[in-house]
Structures are given as structure tokens and as C-alpha cells.
mmCIF file of C-alpha atoms in Angstrom:
data_model
loop_
_atom_site.group_PDB
_atom_site.id
_atom_site.type_symbol
_atom_site.label_atom_id
_atom_site.label_comp_id
_atom_site.label_asym_id
_atom_site.label_seq_id
_atom_site.Cartn_x
_atom_site.Cartn_y
_atom_site.Cartn_z
ATOM 1 C CA MET A 11 117.984 103.125 50.439
ATOM 2 C CA ALA A 12 120.867 103.695 52.788
ATOM 3 C CA PHE A 13 119.098 106.945 54.141
ATOM 4 C CA ASN A 14 115.454 104.489 54.445
ATOM 5 C CA THR A 15 117.972 102.038 56.400
ATOM 6 C CA TYR A 16 119.606 104.350 58.208
ATOM 7 C CA ASN A 17 115.943 106.026 59.584
ATOM 8 C CA LYS A 18 114.309 102.539 60.251
ATOM 9 C CA HIS A 19 117.272 102.177 62.739
ATOM 10 C CA ALA A 20 117.288 105.053 64.355
ATOM 11 C CA ILE A 21 113.608 104.642 64.755
ATOM 12 C CA ILE A 22 114.174 101.224 65.946
ATOM 13 C CA LEU A 23 117.013 103.081 67.836
ATOM 14 C CA LEU A 24 114.621 105.329 69.745
ATOM 15 C CA LEU A 25 111.757 103.016 70.384
ATOM 16 C CA LEU A 26 114.131 101.199 72.204
ATOM 17 C CA ALA A 27 115.435 103.832 74.308
ATOM 18 C CA LEU A 28 111.372 104.847 74.876
ATOM 19 C CA VAL A 29 110.786 101.716 76.361
ATOM 20 C CA THR A 30 113.806 101.162 78.642
ATOM 21 C CA SER A 31 113.895 104.820 79.746
ATOM 22 C CA HIS A 32 110.350 104.114 81.309
ATOM 23 C CA ILE A 33 111.513 100.719 82.843
ATOM 24 C CA ALA A 34 114.334 102.382 84.445
ATOM 25 C CA HIS A 35 112.197 104.732 86.036
ATOM 26 C CA ALA A 36 109.321 102.440 86.977
ATOM 27 C CA SER A 37 108.318 103.696 90.146
ATOM 28 C CA ASP A 38 105.331 105.644 92.189
ATOM 29 C CA PRO A 39 103.661 108.145 89.297
ATOM 30 C CA ASP A 40 105.581 111.234 90.440
ATOM 31 C CA ILE A 41 102.780 113.796 91.763
ATOM 32 C CA ILE A 42 102.051 117.688 91.104
ATOM 33 C CA SER A 43 100.617 118.655 93.844
ATOM 34 C CA ASP A 44 102.423 118.867 97.403
ATOM 35 C CA PHE A 45 100.727 115.646 98.417
ATOM 36 C CA ILE A 46 97.155 113.864 98.064
ATOM 37 C CA LEU A 47 94.334 113.962 100.262
ATOM 38 C CA PRO A 48 91.965 111.352 100.316
ATOM 39 C CA PRO A 49 88.450 111.531 98.179
ATOM 40 C CA ASN A 50 85.907 113.600 100.448
ATOM 41 C CA VAL A 51 88.741 115.311 102.201
ATOM 42 C CA THR A 52 89.732 118.733 101.812
ATOM 43 C CA ALA A 53 91.247 120.189 104.698
ATOM 44 C CA VAL A 54 93.826 118.555 107.175
ATOM 45 C CA ASP A 55 96.415 119.515 109.770
ATOM 46 C CA GLY A 56 99.231 117.634 111.116
ATOM 47 C CA ASN A 57 97.157 115.086 112.424
ATOM 48 C CA PHE A 58 96.920 114.033 108.805
ATOM 49 C CA PHE A 59 101.009 113.432 108.426
ATOM 50 C CA THR A 60 101.406 111.450 111.881
ATOM 51 C CA PHE A 61 101.131 108.192 112.154
ATOM 52 C CA THR A 62 100.524 106.400 115.868
ATOM 53 C CA GLY A 63 100.419 102.564 114.571
ATOM 54 C CA MET A 64 103.569 101.909 115.760
ATOM 55 C CA ARG A 65 102.772 102.347 119.393
ATOM 56 C CA THR A 66 101.517 99.197 120.170
ATOM 57 C CA LEU A 67 105.182 98.231 119.785
ATOM 58 C CA VAL A 68 106.273 100.586 123.229
ATOM 59 C CA GLY A 69 106.464 98.703 126.869
ATOM 60 C CA VAL A 70 105.063 95.092 125.260
ATOM 61 C CA ASP A 71 106.095 91.929 125.333
ATOM 62 C CA PRO A 72 107.709 89.973 122.091
ATOM 63 C CA PRO A 73 105.043 88.236 120.100
ATOM 64 C CA THR A 74 104.991 84.632 120.019
ATOM 65 C CA THR A 75 104.540 84.467 116.432
ATOM 66 C CA PHE A 76 106.475 86.559 113.362
ATOM 67 C CA THR A 77 104.814 89.903 113.389
ATOM 68 C CA VAL A 78 104.938 92.938 110.584
ATOM 69 C CA ILE A 79 103.534 95.737 111.816
ATOM 70 C CA LYS A 80 103.010 98.361 108.623
ATOM 71 C CA GLY A 81 102.909 102.014 107.793
ATOM 72 C CA THR A 82 101.799 102.015 104.062
ATOM 73 C CA LYS A 83 99.769 104.283 102.611
ATOM 74 C CA ALA A 84 96.696 101.703 103.008
ATOM 75 C CA GLU A 85 97.389 102.726 107.119
ATOM 76 C CA PHE A 86 98.890 105.776 106.512
ATOM 77 C CA PRO A 87 96.800 107.984 103.714
ATOM 78 C CA ALA A 88 99.596 110.588 104.024
ATOM 79 C CA LEU A 89 101.861 108.630 102.993
ATOM 80 C CA ASP A 90 99.999 108.082 99.089
ATOM 81 C CA GLY A 91 101.998 109.902 96.222
ATOM 82 C CA GLN A 92 105.500 109.815 98.666
ATOM 83 C CA SER A 93 107.233 106.843 97.596
ATOM 84 C CA VAL A 94 108.151 105.892 101.314
ATOM 85 C CA SER A 95 106.427 103.288 103.733
ATOM 86 C CA TYR A 96 107.888 101.363 106.535
ATOM 87 C CA ALA A 97 107.260 97.646 108.336
ATOM 88 C CA VAL A 98 108.359 97.188 111.516
ATOM 89 C CA LEU A 99 109.147 93.039 111.383
ATOM 90 C CA LEU A 100 109.517 90.806 115.130
ATOM 91 C CA PHE A 101 110.976 87.835 115.681
ATOM 92 C CA PRO A 102 110.285 85.464 118.167
ATOM 93 C CA SER A 103 113.397 83.357 119.086
ATOM 94 C CA ASP A 104 113.384 80.495 116.260
ATOM 95 C CA SER A 105 110.644 82.369 113.747
ATOM 96 C CA VAL A 106 111.122 83.138 109.799
ATOM 97 C CA ASN A 107 109.523 85.493 107.469
ATOM 98 C CA PRO A 108 108.805 83.251 104.622
ATOM 99 C CA PRO A 109 109.939 83.444 100.996
ATOM 100 C CA HIS A 110 108.050 86.734 99.973
ATOM 101 C CA THR A 111 108.709 89.285 97.476
ATOM 102 C CA HIS A 112 108.189 92.897 96.943
ATOM 103 C CA PRO A 113 107.342 93.467 93.187
ATOM 104 C CA ARG A 114 107.060 97.816 93.897
ATOM 105 C CA SER A 115 110.191 98.355 95.541
ATOM 106 C CA ALA A 116 113.734 97.369 96.841
ATOM 107 C CA GLU A 117 113.540 96.129 100.581
ATOM 108 C CA LEU A 118 116.275 97.992 103.122
ATOM 109 C CA LEU A 119 116.267 96.149 106.220
ATOM 110 C CA PHE A 120 117.650 97.845 109.095
ATOM 111 C CA LEU A 121 118.299 95.249 112.185
ATOM 112 C CA LEU A 122 117.966 97.338 115.717
ATOM 113 C CA SER A 123 118.772 93.868 117.836
ATOM 114 C CA GLY A 124 118.814 90.392 117.471
ATOM 115 C CA SER A 125 120.774 88.336 114.818
ATOM 116 C CA LEU A 126 118.699 86.997 111.257
ATOM 117 C CA GLU A 127 119.783 84.887 108.537
ATOM 118 C CA VAL A 128 118.906 86.643 105.486
ATOM 119 C CA GLY A 129 118.889 85.908 101.913
ATOM 120 C CA PHE A 130 117.392 86.093 98.656
ATOM 121 C CA VAL A 131 117.701 84.808 94.905
ATOM 122 C CA ASP A 132 118.251 86.078 91.682
ATOM 123 C CA THR A 133 116.778 86.187 88.373
ATOM 124 C CA THR A 134 119.286 83.066 87.720
ATOM 125 C CA ASN A 135 118.868 81.345 90.343
ATOM 126 C CA LYS A 136 121.761 82.026 92.692
ATOM 127 C CA LEU A 137 121.577 82.146 96.173
ATOM 128 C CA TYR A 138 122.607 85.030 98.692
ATOM 129 C CA THR A 139 122.555 85.498 102.419
ATOM 130 C CA GLN A 140 123.942 87.013 105.393
ATOM 131 C CA THR A 141 123.929 86.355 108.790
ATOM 132 C CA LEU A 142 123.045 90.280 110.322
ATOM 133 C CA GLN A 143 124.102 91.092 113.534
ATOM 134 C CA ALA A 144 122.446 94.988 115.311
ATOM 135 C CA GLY A 145 122.785 97.579 113.853
ATOM 136 C CA ASP A 146 123.565 95.958 110.345
ATOM 137 C CA MET A 147 121.213 97.143 107.064
ATOM 138 C CA PHE A 148 120.907 94.722 104.108
ATOM 139 C CA VAL A 149 119.492 95.448 101.021
ATOM 140 C CA PHE A 150 116.878 93.067 98.743
ATOM 141 C CA PRO A 151 116.552 93.997 95.259
ATOM 142 C CA LYS A 152 112.670 94.983 93.896
ATOM 143 C CA GLY A 153 111.195 92.142 92.903
ATOM 144 C CA LEU A 154 113.223 89.684 94.016
ATOM 145 C CA VAL A 155 112.270 86.444 95.992
ATOM 146 C CA HIS A 156 114.196 86.939 99.952
ATOM 147 C CA PHE A 157 113.656 85.555 103.462
ATOM 148 C CA GLN A 158 114.663 86.233 106.691
ATOM 149 C CA TYR A 159 115.212 83.683 109.886
ATOM 150 C CA ASN A 160 115.535 84.563 113.470
ATOM 151 C CA ASN A 161 117.378 80.998 114.436
ATOM 152 C CA ASP A 162 118.427 81.831 117.829
ATOM 153 C CA ALA A 163 116.612 79.538 120.474
ATOM 154 C CA THR A 164 116.669 82.050 122.779
ATOM 155 C CA ASN A 165 116.215 86.058 121.968
ATOM 156 C CA PRO A 166 113.853 87.835 119.502
ATOM 157 C CA ALA A 167 115.238 90.215 116.696
ATOM 158 C CA LEU A 168 113.569 93.272 115.653
ATOM 159 C CA ALA A 169 114.145 95.166 112.517
ATOM 160 C CA ILE A 170 112.567 97.889 110.450
ATOM 161 C CA SER A 171 112.195 98.273 106.864
ATOM 162 C CA ALA A 172 112.210 100.841 104.373
ATOM 163 C CA PHE A 173 110.153 100.848 100.899
ATOM 164 C CA GLY A 174 110.937 103.442 98.153
ATOM 165 C CA SER A 175 106.975 103.063 97.324
ATOM 166 C CA ALA A 176 104.118 103.945 99.757
ATOM 167 C CA SER A 177 102.623 100.638 98.979
ATOM 168 C CA ALA A 178 105.195 97.828 97.869
ATOM 169 C CA GLY A 179 103.186 94.763 97.973
ATOM 170 C CA THR A 180 103.682 91.791 99.457
ATOM 171 C CA VAL A 181 104.023 88.235 97.460
ATOM 172 C CA SER A 182 104.069 85.524 100.326
ATOM 173 C CA ILE A 183 105.730 82.509 98.343
ATOM 174 C CA PRO A 184 103.725 79.708 100.406
ATOM 175 C CA SER A 185 100.660 81.307 100.516
ATOM 176 C CA THR A 186 100.267 82.347 96.982
ATOM 177 C CA VAL A 187 101.217 78.969 95.633
ATOM 178 C CA PHE A 188 99.054 76.696 98.410
ATOM 179 C CA THR A 189 96.188 78.764 99.530
ATOM 180 C CA THR A 190 94.620 80.871 96.695
ATOM 181 C CA GLY A 191 92.945 77.603 95.192
ATOM 182 C CA ILE A 192 95.794 76.365 92.551
ATOM 183 C CA ASP A 193 94.379 72.904 91.343
ATOM 184 C CA GLU A 194 95.943 70.352 93.934
ATOM 185 C CA GLY A 195 96.884 67.847 90.817
ATOM 186 C CA ILE A 196 98.970 70.856 88.956
ATOM 187 C CA LEU A 197 100.931 71.399 92.691
ATOM 188 C CA ALA A 198 101.490 67.861 92.676
ATOM 189 C CA LYS A 199 103.089 67.338 88.920
ATOM 190 C CA SER A 200 104.653 71.042 89.722
ATOM 191 C CA PHE A 201 106.787 69.599 92.487
ATOM 192 C CA LYS A 202 106.697 66.297 91.578
ATOM 193 C CA THR A 203 104.963 64.632 94.610
ATOM 194 C CA ASP A 204 101.418 63.879 95.357
ATOM 195 C CA ILE A 205 98.150 65.235 96.029
ATOM 196 C CA ALA A 206 98.606 64.351 99.485
ATOM 197 C CA THR A 207 102.074 65.847 100.699
ATOM 198 C CA VAL A 208 99.717 69.112 98.539
ATOM 199 C CA GLU A 209 97.244 68.670 101.109
ATOM 200 C CA LYS A 210 98.792 68.686 103.916
ATOM 201 C CA ILE A 211 101.342 71.771 102.928
ATOM 202 C CA LYS A 212 98.163 73.225 102.540
ATOM 203 C CA ALA A 213 96.661 72.297 105.602
ATOM 204 C CA GLY A 214 99.511 73.484 107.857
ATOM 205 C CA LEU A 215 99.199 76.739 105.530
ATOM 206 C CA THR A 216 95.588 77.072 106.708
ATOM 207 C CA PRO A 217 94.627 79.819 109.627
ATOM 208 C CA LYS A 218 93.785 77.978 112.843
ATOM 209 C CA PRO A 219 90.265 79.421 113.390
#
């Protein structure tokens, strides 16, 4: 009897260990080749491993609205299987990167110029904030809601974000909640407001033609 109980406990512990091990190591899948070629591609040269999309940043004026230039596997197929990607974040004065999450990676932000107010909220609803100056780095833990804000009324800010996934994903909280067709009555009840207010928020988030 004691032996059976011990066996049951051992099996439960083993299952728990397997589950937690899988969670702890969850990330981009490991690959068994040096790199992954897109379908129907059999031969590559150095051009395949080069991304030129960031050249648009050179010698141009800062944008008038918050802008993100991504280097993920969608834009740079050579990243597939490499568990890395970049994004360049351009903040005009008084602009914000609204609350959002990256479900598949943490984000390591490096501020190149300007200043930023940044923060994230953990799973206990505790807010962590910081004011960054040029040369500072800040990490946003994987999957947690976070934001960045350039509250300087005059100067722009420029940052680079690194991700531990070739496709970290971005879930924008305002867009996800208000522009994906969730019933307005449900939104009004959820935010303890009225449908007219929900409609006003939706109108503000709808891209202008």
C-alpha cells in the first residue's frame, strides 16, 4: 500500500516536472539545421542574410507620429529559427507607444536619444515605471502589458528594441479591445461606461482615410 502511494506521488511529481520544464523552456523552437530557407528556395548567398529595411532611417527628418520599423522574420526571412529580432521605435515629441504586449518574447529596449517614460504592469497589477535617458536600457518581461511615452514637448526620441523571438508578436490593448468587433454593450459594461463613450473611443482609434 505504501509502495503504491509512493509510486503515485512519484508519477505526479514526474508529470509536474515535465510540464514545468516545458513551460520554463518555452520559446522559439530549436532548429536542427544552420538556418531555415523559405519554401521553394534552394540556394542563397549573403543577400539572404542582409536586411536593408532600416536604411529608410538614414538622413530623413523624424516622423510626425509614433513609428515602428520592424525587423522580424516577416520582413527578414533569414531570422526564421534564430530566436532574435529587432524593432526601431521613433517617438516625435509628446507621442506614445500605447499599452501592448509581446506574447512570445521579452523586450530589451535601448534608448539612443531623447528621453522616455516607460513602464509595465505585472500579474499582481503592480506598476513599474522609469524615466530613461539616452544610453539607458530597460527590460519588459515577456507577455506583460507595457508602454513608452516621450513627454518632451520639443525633442524626439529614438530607441531600439531587441526580442528573443523571430516573431515576438504585438497585441495592442486599445486596438484589440476597441477595433476588433467586440459588442459595444459588452465594452460599455466592462468599462462601466455608456455606449456613446465606447463609440467615441472607437472613432478615435479608426485610421483616417
